[in-house]
Amino acid sequence: MTELRTDEEQAEALKKWWADNGAGVVTTIAVVAAGWFGWGAWQNNQQQTGEAASAVYSQLVELSAKPAESQDAAAKAEMQALAEQLKSDYSSTSYADFGSLFIARFAAEAGDYDSAVAELNALIASADKGPIKYTAQARLAAILVQQEKLDEALAIVTNIPDPAYAPQFEETRGDALFLKGDKAAAREAYLRALGAAQELGINNPALQRKADSLAIAGDA
Protein backbone atom coordinates (compact mmCIF):
# COMPACT_ATOMS: atom_id res chain seq x y z
CA MET A 1 0.00 0.00 0.00
CA THR A 2 1.40 3.32 -0.99
CA GLU A 3 2.24 5.46 1.98
CA LEU A 4 0.69 8.92 1.56
CA ARG A 5 2.12 11.97 3.25
CA THR A 6 -0.09 13.85 5.63
CA ASP A 7 -0.86 17.54 5.05
CA GLU A 8 1.64 18.41 7.77
CA GLU A 9 4.39 16.37 6.08
CA GLN A 10 3.69 18.01 2.71
CA ALA A 11 3.78 21.44 4.33
CA GLU A 12 7.11 20.66 5.99
CA ALA A 13 8.52 19.34 2.74
CA LEU A 14 7.42 22.48 0.88
CA LYS A 15 9.03 24.72 3.51
CA LYS A 16 12.30 22.80 3.27
CA TRP A 17 12.29 22.94 -0.54
CA TRP A 18 11.62 26.68 -0.46
CA ALA A 19 14.41 27.21 2.05
CA ASP A 20 16.81 25.33 -0.21
CA ASN A 21 15.61 26.61 -3.58
CA GLY A 22 13.43 29.67 -3.04
CA ALA A 23 16.18 32.22 -3.54
CA GLY A 24 17.19 30.57 -6.79
CA VAL A 25 13.61 30.62 -8.07
CA VAL A 26 13.26 34.31 -7.28
CA THR A 27 16.55 35.01 -9.07
CA THR A 28 15.46 33.00 -12.10
CA ILE A 29 12.15 34.85 -12.31
CA ALA A 30 13.98 38.15 -11.97
CA VAL A 31 16.47 37.24 -14.72
CA VAL A 32 13.71 36.08 -17.06
CA ALA A 33 11.69 39.22 -16.40
CA ALA A 34 14.73 41.43 -16.91
CA GLY A 35 15.54 39.60 -20.12
CA TRP A 36 12.01 40.04 -21.40
CA PHE A 37 11.78 43.72 -20.60
CA GLY A 38 15.39 44.21 -21.73
CA TRP A 39 14.56 42.68 -25.11
CA GLY A 40 11.58 44.97 -25.45
CA ALA A 41 13.73 47.99 -24.59
CA TRP A 42 16.34 46.85 -27.12
CA GLN A 43 13.68 46.52 -29.81
CA ASN A 44 12.35 49.98 -29.02
CA ASN A 45 15.86 51.42 -29.12
CA GLN A 46 16.55 49.77 -32.49
CA GLN A 47 13.35 51.19 -33.92
CA GLN A 48 14.14 54.67 -32.63
CA THR A 49 17.70 54.45 -33.98
CA GLY A 50 16.46 53.36 -37.40
CA GLU A 51 13.93 56.17 -37.55
CA ALA A 52 16.54 58.75 -36.55
CA ALA A 53 19.01 57.43 -39.14
CA SER A 54 16.29 57.48 -41.80
CA ALA A 55 15.56 61.13 -41.03
CA VAL A 56 19.25 62.08 -41.39
CA TYR A 57 19.53 60.10 -44.61
CA SER A 58 16.41 61.73 -46.08
CA GLN A 59 17.81 65.16 -45.28
CA LEU A 60 21.11 64.25 -46.94
CA VAL A 61 19.41 62.92 -50.08
CA GLU A 62 17.25 66.03 -50.33
CA LEU A 63 20.24 68.34 -50.08
CA SER A 64 22.36 66.35 -52.52
CA ALA A 65 19.56 66.31 -55.10
CA LYS A 66 19.73 70.08 -55.49
CA PRO A 67 21.55 71.47 -58.55
CA ALA A 68 25.31 71.68 -58.10
CA GLU A 69 25.32 75.42 -58.82
CA SER A 70 23.08 76.01 -55.81
CA GLN A 71 25.33 74.11 -53.41
CA ASP A 72 27.64 76.62 -51.79
CA ALA A 73 30.39 75.86 -49.29
CA ALA A 74 27.95 75.86 -46.38
CA ALA A 75 25.65 73.37 -48.10
CA LYS A 76 28.55 71.08 -48.94
CA ALA A 77 29.78 71.23 -45.35
CA GLU A 78 26.32 70.33 -44.11
CA MET A 79 26.08 67.35 -46.46
CA GLN A 80 29.52 66.17 -45.38
CA ALA A 81 28.50 66.43 -41.73
CA LEU A 82 25.29 64.47 -42.33
CA ALA A 83 27.16 61.71 -44.17
CA GLU A 84 29.71 61.44 -41.38
CA GLN A 85 26.89 61.40 -38.82
CA LEU A 86 25.30 58.43 -40.58
CA LYS A 87 28.58 56.57 -40.49
CA SER A 88 29.51 57.35 -36.88
CA ASP A 89 26.22 57.65 -34.99
CA TYR A 90 24.31 54.91 -36.79
CA SER A 91 27.01 52.35 -37.43
CA SER A 92 24.63 49.53 -36.42
CA THR A 93 22.29 50.33 -39.32
CA SER A 94 22.58 50.03 -43.09
CA TYR A 95 22.43 53.82 -43.27
CA ALA A 96 26.07 53.90 -42.18
CA ASP A 97 27.00 52.29 -45.51
CA PHE A 98 25.06 54.96 -47.38
CA GLY A 99 27.01 57.52 -45.38
CA SER A 100 30.24 55.97 -46.65
CA LEU A 101 29.02 56.10 -50.24
CA PHE A 102 28.25 59.79 -49.88
CA ILE A 103 31.59 60.51 -48.20
CA ALA A 104 33.39 58.84 -51.12
CA ARG A 105 31.24 60.75 -53.60
CA PHE A 106 31.98 64.11 -52.00
CA ALA A 107 35.71 63.34 -51.92
CA ALA A 108 35.71 62.39 -55.62
CA GLU A 109 33.76 65.51 -56.56
CA ALA A 110 36.36 67.58 -54.72
CA GLY A 111 39.14 65.84 -56.66
CA ASP A 112 40.39 63.95 -53.61
CA TYR A 113 40.45 60.60 -55.36
CA ASP A 114 42.77 58.92 -52.87
CA SER A 115 40.33 59.54 -50.01
CA ALA A 116 37.44 58.34 -52.14
CA VAL A 117 39.29 55.16 -53.03
CA ALA A 118 40.17 54.49 -49.39
CA GLU A 119 36.55 54.98 -48.31
CA LEU A 120 35.20 52.70 -51.01
CA ASN A 121 37.78 49.99 -50.42
CA ALA A 122 36.89 49.92 -46.73
CA LEU A 123 33.20 49.71 -47.56
CA ILE A 124 33.72 46.91 -50.09
CA ALA A 125 35.72 44.94 -47.53
CA SER A 126 33.02 45.21 -44.86
CA ALA A 127 29.79 45.07 -46.88
CA ASP A 128 27.91 41.87 -47.63
CA LYS A 129 27.19 40.88 -51.20
CA GLY A 130 24.40 43.09 -52.46
CA PRO A 131 23.57 46.57 -53.78
CA ILE A 132 25.84 48.48 -51.37
CA LYS A 133 28.90 46.41 -52.24
CA TYR A 134 28.19 46.42 -55.98
CA THR A 135 27.57 50.17 -56.04
CA ALA A 136 30.84 50.75 -54.19
CA GLN A 137 32.69 48.52 -56.68
CA ALA A 138 31.21 50.36 -59.66
CA ARG A 139 32.15 53.74 -58.20
CA LEU A 140 35.63 52.58 -57.26
CA ALA A 141 36.28 51.35 -60.79
CA ALA A 142 35.11 54.67 -62.24
CA ILE A 143 37.43 56.62 -59.94
CA LEU A 144 40.36 54.35 -60.81
CA VAL A 145 39.74 55.21 -64.47
CA GLN A 146 39.92 58.89 -63.51
CA GLN A 147 43.28 58.14 -61.89
CA GLU A 148 44.31 56.24 -65.04
CA LYS A 149 44.79 53.07 -63.01
CA LEU A 150 43.21 51.22 -65.88
CA ASP A 151 44.24 47.66 -65.14
CA GLU A 152 42.96 47.98 -61.57
CA ALA A 153 39.66 49.30 -62.87
CA LEU A 154 39.36 46.49 -65.41
CA ALA A 155 40.02 43.90 -62.70
CA ILE A 156 36.98 45.16 -60.79
CA VAL A 157 34.56 45.18 -63.73
CA THR A 158 35.65 41.89 -65.26
CA ASN A 159 32.88 39.97 -63.49
CA ILE A 160 29.43 41.55 -63.31
CA PRO A 161 27.91 40.59 -59.93
CA ASP A 162 24.29 41.34 -60.87
CA PRO A 163 22.53 42.16 -64.17
CA ALA A 164 21.28 45.42 -62.68
CA TYR A 165 24.89 46.64 -62.57
CA ALA A 166 25.83 45.58 -66.08
CA PRO A 167 25.36 49.07 -67.59
CA GLN A 168 27.72 50.66 -65.06
CA PHE A 169 30.33 47.90 -65.17
CA GLU A 170 30.37 47.67 -68.97
CA GLU A 171 30.53 51.43 -69.44
CA THR A 172 33.49 51.66 -67.08
CA ARG A 173 35.11 48.76 -68.90
CA GLY A 174 34.63 50.71 -72.14
CA ASP A 175 36.16 53.85 -70.64
CA ALA A 176 39.22 51.93 -69.44
CA LEU A 177 39.69 50.15 -72.76
CA PHE A 178 39.32 53.41 -74.67
CA LEU A 179 42.07 55.03 -72.61
CA LYS A 180 44.26 51.98 -73.20
CA GLY A 181 43.80 52.58 -76.94
CA ASP A 182 41.63 49.53 -77.69
CA LYS A 183 38.76 51.42 -79.30
CA ALA A 184 37.13 48.41 -80.92
CA ALA A 185 36.86 46.58 -77.59
CA ALA A 186 35.75 49.81 -75.94
CA ARG A 187 32.86 50.19 -78.39
CA GLU A 188 31.84 46.57 -77.83
CA ALA A 189 31.71 47.25 -74.10
CA TYR A 190 29.65 50.40 -74.67
CA LEU A 191 27.21 48.47 -76.84
CA ARG A 192 26.85 45.78 -74.17
CA ALA A 193 26.22 48.51 -71.63
CA LEU A 194 23.56 50.04 -73.89
CA GLY A 195 21.87 46.68 -74.38
CA ALA A 196 21.85 46.01 -70.63
CA ALA A 197 20.50 49.49 -69.96
CA GLN A 198 17.68 49.04 -72.47
CA GLU A 199 16.70 45.74 -70.85
CA LEU A 200 16.38 47.64 -67.58
CA GLY A 201 14.38 50.42 -69.23
CA ILE A 202 17.19 52.95 -68.85
CA ASN A 203 17.92 55.60 -71.48
CA ASN A 204 21.53 56.80 -71.40
CA PRO A 205 22.24 59.37 -74.14
CA ALA A 206 25.81 59.98 -72.95
CA LEU A 207 26.62 56.28 -73.27
CA GLN A 208 25.03 56.20 -76.72
CA ARG A 209 27.24 59.10 -77.78
CA LYS A 210 30.34 57.23 -76.64
CA ALA A 211 29.46 54.22 -78.77
CA ASP A 212 28.44 56.38 -81.75
CA SER A 213 31.64 58.44 -81.65
CA LEU A 214 33.76 55.33 -82.06
CA ALA A 215 31.62 54.09 -84.95
CA ILE A 216 31.87 57.47 -86.68
CA ALA A 217 35.63 57.39 -86.23
CA GLY A 218 35.68 54.06 -88.06
CA ASP A 219 37.02 52.18 -85.07
CA ALA A 220 34.16 49.71 -84.74
PDB file of C-alpha atoms in Angstrom:
ATOM      1  CA  MET A   1       0.000   0.000   0.000  1.00  0.00           C
ATOM      2  CA  THR A   2       1.400   3.321  -0.995  1.00  0.00           C
ATOM      3  CA  GLU A   3       2.244   5.462   1.978  1.00  0.00           C
ATOM      4  CA  LEU A   4       0.690   8.917   1.556  1.00  0.00           C
ATOM      5  CA  ARG A   5       2.121  11.974   3.251  1.00  0.00           C
ATOM      6  CA  THR A   6      -0.086  13.852   5.632  1.00  0.00           C
ATOM      7  CA  ASP A   7      -0.860  17.538   5.046  1.00  0.00           C
ATOM      8  CA  GLU A   8       1.639  18.411   7.765  1.00  0.00           C
ATOM      9  CA  GLU A   9       4.387  16.370   6.080  1.00  0.00           C
ATOM     10  CA  GLN A  10       3.685  18.006   2.710  1.00  0.00           C
ATOM     11  CA  ALA A  11       3.779  21.438   4.333  1.00  0.00           C
ATOM     12  CA  GLU A  12       7.108  20.663   5.992  1.00  0.00           C
ATOM     13  CA  ALA A  13       8.520  19.336   2.736  1.00  0.00           C
ATOM     14  CA  LEU A  14       7.425  22.477   0.879  1.00  0.00           C
ATOM     15  CA  LYS A  15       9.032  24.722   3.510  1.00  0.00           C
ATOM     16  CA  LYS A  16      12.295  22.799   3.273  1.00  0.00           C
ATOM     17  CA  TRP A  17      12.292  22.940  -0.539  1.00  0.00           C
ATOM     18  CA  TRP A  18      11.619  26.683  -0.459  1.00  0.00           C
ATOM     19  CA  ALA A  19      14.408  27.205   2.052  1.00  0.00           C
ATOM     20  CA  ASP A  20      16.812  25.327  -0.207  1.00  0.00           C
ATOM     21  CA  ASN A  21      15.605  26.610  -3.577  1.00  0.00           C
ATOM     22  CA  GLY A  22      13.431  29.667  -3.041  1.00  0.00           C
ATOM     23  CA  ALA A  23      16.181  32.219  -3.541  1.00  0.00           C
ATOM     24  CA  GLY A  24      17.187  30.573  -6.793  1.00  0.00           C
ATOM     25  CA  VAL A  25      13.610  30.615  -8.069  1.00  0.00           C
ATOM     26  CA  VAL A  26      13.263  34.312  -7.279  1.00  0.00           C
ATOM     27  CA  THR A  27      16.546  35.008  -9.071  1.00  0.00           C
ATOM     28  CA  THR A  28      15.462  32.997 -12.100  1.00  0.00           C
ATOM     29  CA  ILE A  29      12.152  34.850 -12.309  1.00  0.00           C
ATOM     30  CA  ALA A  30      13.981  38.153 -11.974  1.00  0.00           C
ATOM     31  CA  VAL A  31      16.466  37.239 -14.719  1.00  0.00           C
ATOM     32  CA  VAL A  32      13.713  36.077 -17.055  1.00  0.00           C
ATOM     33  CA  ALA A  33      11.690  39.219 -16.399  1.00  0.00           C
ATOM     34  CA  ALA A  34      14.727  41.434 -16.909  1.00  0.00           C
ATOM     35  CA  GLY A  35      15.544  39.603 -20.120  1.00  0.00           C
ATOM     36  CA  TRP A  36      12.013  40.041 -21.398  1.00  0.00           C
ATOM     37  CA  PHE A  37      11.776  43.718 -20.604  1.00  0.00           C
ATOM     38  CA  GLY A  38      15.392  44.211 -21.727  1.00  0.00           C
ATOM     39  CA  TRP A  39      14.559  42.680 -25.111  1.00  0.00           C
ATOM     40  CA  GLY A  40      11.579  44.974 -25.446  1.00  0.00           C
ATOM     41  CA  ALA A  41      13.726  47.985 -24.593  1.00  0.00           C
ATOM     42  CA  TRP A  42      16.345  46.853 -27.123  1.00  0.00           C
ATOM     43  CA  GLN A  43      13.684  46.523 -29.809  1.00  0.00           C
ATOM     44  CA  ASN A  44      12.346  49.982 -29.024  1.00  0.00           C
ATOM     45  CA  ASN A  45      15.859  51.416 -29.123  1.00  0.00           C
ATOM     46  CA  GLN A  46      16.553  49.772 -32.490  1.00  0.00           C
ATOM     47  CA  GLN A  47      13.354  51.193 -33.922  1.00  0.00           C
ATOM     48  CA  GLN A  48      14.143  54.674 -32.629  1.00  0.00           C
ATOM     49  CA  THR A  49      17.697  54.449 -33.977  1.00  0.00           C
ATOM     50  CA  GLY A  50      16.462  53.362 -37.395  1.00  0.00           C
ATOM     51  CA  GLU A  51      13.933  56.173 -37.545  1.00  0.00           C
ATOM     52  CA  ALA A  52      16.541  58.754 -36.554  1.00  0.00           C
ATOM     53  CA  ALA A  53      19.005  57.426 -39.136  1.00  0.00           C
ATOM     54  CA  SER A  54      16.289  57.483 -41.797  1.00  0.00           C
ATOM     55  CA  ALA A  55      15.565  61.131 -41.031  1.00  0.00           C
ATOM     56  CA  VAL A  56      19.250  62.078 -41.387  1.00  0.00           C
ATOM     57  CA  TYR A  57      19.531  60.097 -44.611  1.00  0.00           C
ATOM     58  CA  SER A  58      16.408  61.728 -46.082  1.00  0.00           C
ATOM     59  CA  GLN A  59      17.811  65.160 -45.284  1.00  0.00           C
ATOM     60  CA  LEU A  60      21.113  64.252 -46.943  1.00  0.00           C
ATOM     61  CA  VAL A  61      19.409  62.925 -50.082  1.00  0.00           C
ATOM     62  CA  GLU A  62      17.255  66.026 -50.327  1.00  0.00           C
ATOM     63  CA  LEU A  63      20.240  68.345 -50.081  1.00  0.00           C
ATOM     64  CA  SER A  64      22.363  66.346 -52.523  1.00  0.00           C
ATOM     65  CA  ALA A  65      19.556  66.314 -55.099  1.00  0.00           C
ATOM     66  CA  LYS A  66      19.733  70.083 -55.486  1.00  0.00           C
ATOM     67  CA  PRO A  67      21.552  71.472 -58.554  1.00  0.00           C
ATOM     68  CA  ALA A  68      25.309  71.679 -58.101  1.00  0.00           C
ATOM     69  CA  GLU A  69      25.321  75.416 -58.816  1.00  0.00           C
ATOM     70  CA  SER A  70      23.079  76.009 -55.806  1.00  0.00           C
ATOM     71  CA  GLN A  71      25.328  74.107 -53.414  1.00  0.00           C
ATOM     72  CA  ASP A  72      27.644  76.617 -51.794  1.00  0.00           C
ATOM     73  CA  ALA A  73      30.395  75.858 -49.290  1.00  0.00           C
ATOM     74  CA  ALA A  74      27.954  75.858 -46.378  1.00  0.00           C
ATOM     75  CA  ALA A  75      25.649  73.371 -48.104  1.00  0.00           C
ATOM     76  CA  LYS A  76      28.549  71.077 -48.944  1.00  0.00           C
ATOM     77  CA  ALA A  77      29.784  71.231 -45.351  1.00  0.00           C
ATOM     78  CA  GLU A  78      26.319  70.334 -44.112  1.00  0.00           C
ATOM     79  CA  MET A  79      26.084  67.354 -46.455  1.00  0.00           C
ATOM     80  CA  GLN A  80      29.521  66.166 -45.376  1.00  0.00           C
ATOM     81  CA  ALA A  81      28.501  66.427 -41.726  1.00  0.00           C
ATOM     82  CA  LEU A  82      25.292  64.471 -42.328  1.00  0.00           C
ATOM     83  CA  ALA A  83      27.157  61.710 -44.172  1.00  0.00           C
ATOM     84  CA  GLU A  84      29.709  61.437 -41.384  1.00  0.00           C
ATOM     85  CA  GLN A  85      26.893  61.395 -38.820  1.00  0.00           C
ATOM     86  CA  LEU A  86      25.301  58.425 -40.577  1.00  0.00           C
ATOM     87  CA  LYS A  87      28.580  56.572 -40.491  1.00  0.00           C
ATOM     88  CA  SER A  88      29.510  57.352 -36.882  1.00  0.00           C
ATOM     89  CA  ASP A  89      26.223  57.652 -34.993  1.00  0.00           C
ATOM     90  CA  TYR A  90      24.305  54.912 -36.795  1.00  0.00           C
ATOM     91  CA  SER A  91      27.011  52.345 -37.427  1.00  0.00           C
ATOM     92  CA  SER A  92      24.631  49.529 -36.422  1.00  0.00           C
ATOM     93  CA  THR A  93      22.291  50.333 -39.322  1.00  0.00           C
ATOM     94  CA  SER A  94      22.581  50.033 -43.091  1.00  0.00           C
ATOM     95  CA  TYR A  95      22.428  53.821 -43.270  1.00  0.00           C
ATOM     96  CA  ALA A  96      26.071  53.903 -42.182  1.00  0.00           C
ATOM     97  CA  ASP A  97      27.004  52.289 -45.515  1.00  0.00           C
ATOM     98  CA  PHE A  98      25.056  54.960 -47.382  1.00  0.00           C
ATOM     99  CA  GLY A  99      27.007  57.517 -45.380  1.00  0.00           C
ATOM    100  CA  SER A 100      30.237  55.969 -46.647  1.00  0.00           C
ATOM    101  CA  LEU A 101      29.020  56.096 -50.240  1.00  0.00           C
ATOM    102  CA  PHE A 102      28.247  59.788 -49.876  1.00  0.00           C
ATOM    103  CA  ILE A 103      31.590  60.507 -48.200  1.00  0.00           C
ATOM    104  CA  ALA A 104      33.386  58.844 -51.115  1.00  0.00           C
ATOM    105  CA  ARG A 105      31.237  60.751 -53.597  1.00  0.00           C
ATOM    106  CA  PHE A 106      31.975  64.112 -52.000  1.00  0.00           C
ATOM    107  CA  ALA A 107      35.710  63.341 -51.921  1.00  0.00           C
ATOM    108  CA  ALA A 108      35.708  62.392 -55.617  1.00  0.00           C
ATOM    109  CA  GLU A 109      33.755  65.507 -56.560  1.00  0.00           C
ATOM    110  CA  ALA A 110      36.362  67.580 -54.725  1.00  0.00           C
ATOM    111  CA  GLY A 111      39.141  65.835 -56.659  1.00  0.00           C
ATOM    112  CA  ASP A 112      40.391  63.949 -53.605  1.00  0.00           C
ATOM    113  CA  TYR A 113      40.453  60.598 -55.359  1.00  0.00           C
ATOM    114  CA  ASP A 114      42.772  58.922 -52.869  1.00  0.00           C
ATOM    115  CA  SER A 115      40.333  59.537 -50.011  1.00  0.00           C
ATOM    116  CA  ALA A 116      37.437  58.343 -52.144  1.00  0.00           C
ATOM    117  CA  VAL A 117      39.295  55.156 -53.032  1.00  0.00           C
ATOM    118  CA  ALA A 118      40.170  54.487 -49.392  1.00  0.00           C
ATOM    119  CA  GLU A 119      36.546  54.985 -48.315  1.00  0.00           C
ATOM    120  CA  LEU A 120      35.200  52.696 -51.011  1.00  0.00           C
ATOM    121  CA  ASN A 121      37.780  49.985 -50.419  1.00  0.00           C
ATOM    122  CA  ALA A 122      36.886  49.917 -46.727  1.00  0.00           C
ATOM    123  CA  LEU A 123      33.195  49.707 -47.557  1.00  0.00           C
ATOM    124  CA  ILE A 124      33.721  46.907 -50.092  1.00  0.00           C
ATOM    125  CA  ALA A 125      35.716  44.941 -47.529  1.00  0.00           C
ATOM    126  CA  SER A 126      33.017  45.207 -44.859  1.00  0.00           C
ATOM    127  CA  ALA A 127      29.794  45.073 -46.879  1.00  0.00           C
ATOM    128  CA  ASP A 128      27.907  41.874 -47.629  1.00  0.00           C
ATOM    129  CA  LYS A 129      27.186  40.879 -51.199  1.00  0.00           C
ATOM    130  CA  GLY A 130      24.402  43.090 -52.465  1.00  0.00           C
ATOM    131  CA  PRO A 131      23.574  46.568 -53.779  1.00  0.00           C
ATOM    132  CA  ILE A 132      25.841  48.478 -51.370  1.00  0.00           C
ATOM    133  CA  LYS A 133      28.902  46.406 -52.243  1.00  0.00           C
ATOM    134  CA  TYR A 134      28.193  46.421 -55.983  1.00  0.00           C
ATOM    135  CA  THR A 135      27.573  50.174 -56.040  1.00  0.00           C
ATOM    136  CA  ALA A 136      30.841  50.746 -54.190  1.00  0.00           C
ATOM    137  CA  GLN A 137      32.688  48.517 -56.685  1.00  0.00           C
ATOM    138  CA  ALA A 138      31.215  50.363 -59.656  1.00  0.00           C
ATOM    139  CA  ARG A 139      32.149  53.743 -58.204  1.00  0.00           C
ATOM    140  CA  LEU A 140      35.633  52.581 -57.260  1.00  0.00           C
ATOM    141  CA  ALA A 141      36.281  51.347 -60.788  1.00  0.00           C
ATOM    142  CA  ALA A 142      35.106  54.672 -62.241  1.00  0.00           C
ATOM    143  CA  ILE A 143      37.433  56.616 -59.938  1.00  0.00           C
ATOM    144  CA  LEU A 144      40.361  54.352 -60.813  1.00  0.00           C
ATOM    145  CA  VAL A 145      39.736  55.213 -64.469  1.00  0.00           C
ATOM    146  CA  GLN A 146      39.923  58.892 -63.513  1.00  0.00           C
ATOM    147  CA  GLN A 147      43.276  58.139 -61.888  1.00  0.00           C
ATOM    148  CA  GLU A 148      44.314  56.245 -65.043  1.00  0.00           C
ATOM    149  CA  LYS A 149      44.786  53.068 -63.010  1.00  0.00           C
ATOM    150  CA  LEU A 150      43.212  51.222 -65.884  1.00  0.00           C
ATOM    151  CA  ASP A 151      44.242  47.658 -65.143  1.00  0.00           C
ATOM    152  CA  GLU A 152      42.959  47.981 -61.570  1.00  0.00           C
ATOM    153  CA  ALA A 153      39.659  49.299 -62.868  1.00  0.00           C
ATOM    154  CA  LEU A 154      39.356  46.492 -65.407  1.00  0.00           C
ATOM    155  CA  ALA A 155      40.018  43.902 -62.704  1.00  0.00           C
ATOM    156  CA  ILE A 156      36.984  45.164 -60.785  1.00  0.00           C
ATOM    157  CA  VAL A 157      34.562  45.184 -63.728  1.00  0.00           C
ATOM    158  CA  THR A 158      35.645  41.888 -65.262  1.00  0.00           C
ATOM    159  CA  ASN A 159      32.881  39.973 -63.485  1.00  0.00           C
ATOM    160  CA  ILE A 160      29.429  41.548 -63.311  1.00  0.00           C
ATOM    161  CA  PRO A 161      27.913  40.586 -59.927  1.00  0.00           C
ATOM    162  CA  ASP A 162      24.294  41.338 -60.866  1.00  0.00           C
ATOM    163  CA  PRO A 163      22.528  42.164 -64.171  1.00  0.00           C
ATOM    164  CA  ALA A 164      21.275  45.421 -62.677  1.00  0.00           C
ATOM    165  CA  TYR A 165      24.888  46.644 -62.570  1.00  0.00           C
ATOM    166  CA  ALA A 166      25.828  45.576 -66.085  1.00  0.00           C
ATOM    167  CA  PRO A 167      25.359  49.073 -67.595  1.00  0.00           C
ATOM    168  CA  GLN A 168      27.723  50.658 -65.059  1.00  0.00           C
ATOM    169  CA  PHE A 169      30.329  47.901 -65.165  1.00  0.00           C
ATOM    170  CA  GLU A 170      30.365  47.666 -68.966  1.00  0.00           C
ATOM    171  CA  GLU A 171      30.532  51.426 -69.443  1.00  0.00           C
ATOM    172  CA  THR A 172      33.495  51.663 -67.075  1.00  0.00           C
ATOM    173  CA  ARG A 173      35.109  48.762 -68.903  1.00  0.00           C
ATOM    174  CA  GLY A 174      34.634  50.707 -72.140  1.00  0.00           C
ATOM    175  CA  ASP A 175      36.160  53.852 -70.635  1.00  0.00           C
ATOM    176  CA  ALA A 176      39.224  51.930 -69.436  1.00  0.00           C
ATOM    177  CA  LEU A 177      39.688  50.145 -72.758  1.00  0.00           C
ATOM    178  CA  PHE A 178      39.322  53.410 -74.668  1.00  0.00           C
ATOM    179  CA  LEU A 179      42.071  55.032 -72.607  1.00  0.00           C
ATOM    180  CA  LYS A 180      44.257  51.982 -73.199  1.00  0.00           C
ATOM    181  CA  GLY A 181      43.798  52.576 -76.935  1.00  0.00           C
ATOM    182  CA  ASP A 182      41.627  49.531 -77.687  1.00  0.00           C
ATOM    183  CA  LYS A 183      38.764  51.418 -79.300  1.00  0.00           C
ATOM    184  CA  ALA A 184      37.129  48.413 -80.918  1.00  0.00           C
ATOM    185  CA  ALA A 185      36.862  46.581 -77.594  1.00  0.00           C
ATOM    186  CA  ALA A 186      35.751  49.810 -75.939  1.00  0.00           C
ATOM    187  CA  ARG A 187      32.857  50.186 -78.386  1.00  0.00           C
ATOM    188  CA  GLU A 188      31.841  46.570 -77.831  1.00  0.00           C
ATOM    189  CA  ALA A 189      31.708  47.254 -74.096  1.00  0.00           C
ATOM    190  CA  TYR A 190      29.649  50.401 -74.669  1.00  0.00           C
ATOM    191  CA  LEU A 191      27.208  48.469 -76.843  1.00  0.00           C
ATOM    192  CA  ARG A 192      26.853  45.782 -74.173  1.00  0.00           C
ATOM    193  CA  ALA A 193      26.224  48.513 -71.634  1.00  0.00           C
ATOM    194  CA  LEU A 194      23.562  50.041 -73.887  1.00  0.00           C
ATOM    195  CA  GLY A 195      21.866  46.677 -74.378  1.00  0.00           C
ATOM    196  CA  ALA A 196      21.851  46.010 -70.635  1.00  0.00           C
ATOM    197  CA  ALA A 197      20.496  49.491 -69.957  1.00  0.00           C
ATOM    198  CA  GLN A 198      17.683  49.038 -72.473  1.00  0.00           C
ATOM    199  CA  GLU A 199      16.699  45.744 -70.846  1.00  0.00           C
ATOM    200  CA  LEU A 200      16.376  47.637 -67.580  1.00  0.00           C
ATOM    201  CA  GLY A 201      14.378  50.418 -69.225  1.00  0.00           C
ATOM    202  CA  ILE A 202      17.189  52.952 -68.853  1.00  0.00           C
ATOM    203  CA  ASN A 203      17.924  55.600 -71.477  1.00  0.00           C
ATOM    204  CA  ASN A 204      21.534  56.796 -71.400  1.00  0.00           C
ATOM    205  CA  PRO A 205      22.237  59.368 -74.138  1.00  0.00           C
ATOM    206  CA  ALA A 206      25.807  59.978 -72.945  1.00  0.00           C
ATOM    207  CA  LEU A 207      26.621  56.284 -73.274  1.00  0.00           C
ATOM    208  CA  GLN A 208      25.031  56.204 -76.721  1.00  0.00           C
ATOM    209  CA  ARG A 209      27.242  59.105 -77.781  1.00  0.00           C
ATOM    210  CA  LYS A 210      30.342  57.230 -76.638  1.00  0.00           C
ATOM    211  CA  ALA A 211      29.458  54.224 -78.767  1.00  0.00           C
ATOM    212  CA  ASP A 212      28.440  56.383 -81.754  1.00  0.00           C
ATOM    213  CA  SER A 213      31.637  58.438 -81.647  1.00  0.00           C
ATOM    214  CA  LEU A 214      33.756  55.332 -82.058  1.00  0.00           C
ATOM    215  CA  ALA A 215      31.621  54.094 -84.951  1.00  0.00           C
ATOM    216  CA  ILE A 216      31.871  57.474 -86.676  1.00  0.00           C
ATOM    217  CA  ALA A 217      35.629  57.390 -86.227  1.00  0.00           C
ATOM    218  CA  GLY A 218      35.682  54.060 -88.062  1.00  0.00           C
ATOM    219  CA  ASP A 219      37.022  52.178 -85.067  1.00  0.00           C
ATOM    220  CA  ALA A 220      34.158  49.714 -84.743  1.00  0.00           C
TER     221      ALA A 220
END
